[in-house]
C-alpha angles and dihedrals in degrees: 000000000000121000114239118241116267089243112053119240091236091063120090116271112285123216118254131190133043120003119240124226088247092056091048090051092050092050095047092045093050095046092045092053104032106018127226112274099138116032093184094062097033099086094057093044091048093048095248128140093214133102121258093247091055091051092048093050093045091052096042098046105032118008107043109115093223095061111117116213131187137045126340115259118244089255092051091048092051090049092051092049092047093048091047091052090051100040101027116196097324 
């Protein structure tokens, strides 16, 4: 049995590929004001021509305000090394 695509074939064509700054702004604005309870209906409500899965992944991996980017601090690096020495590659 083949799994159906996340965006039904009967729906209008959804955009694929890189996100634009305008799309990012629409997604952030909508989630900031209304939240994200139903990812499947969110794109239409936010005025985006994307599928819900794409919106969820974009928010989760790139746009969330609590995402920390950059190098590990010295303390974080020491913690990782210590935990690796204790737990190995389990």
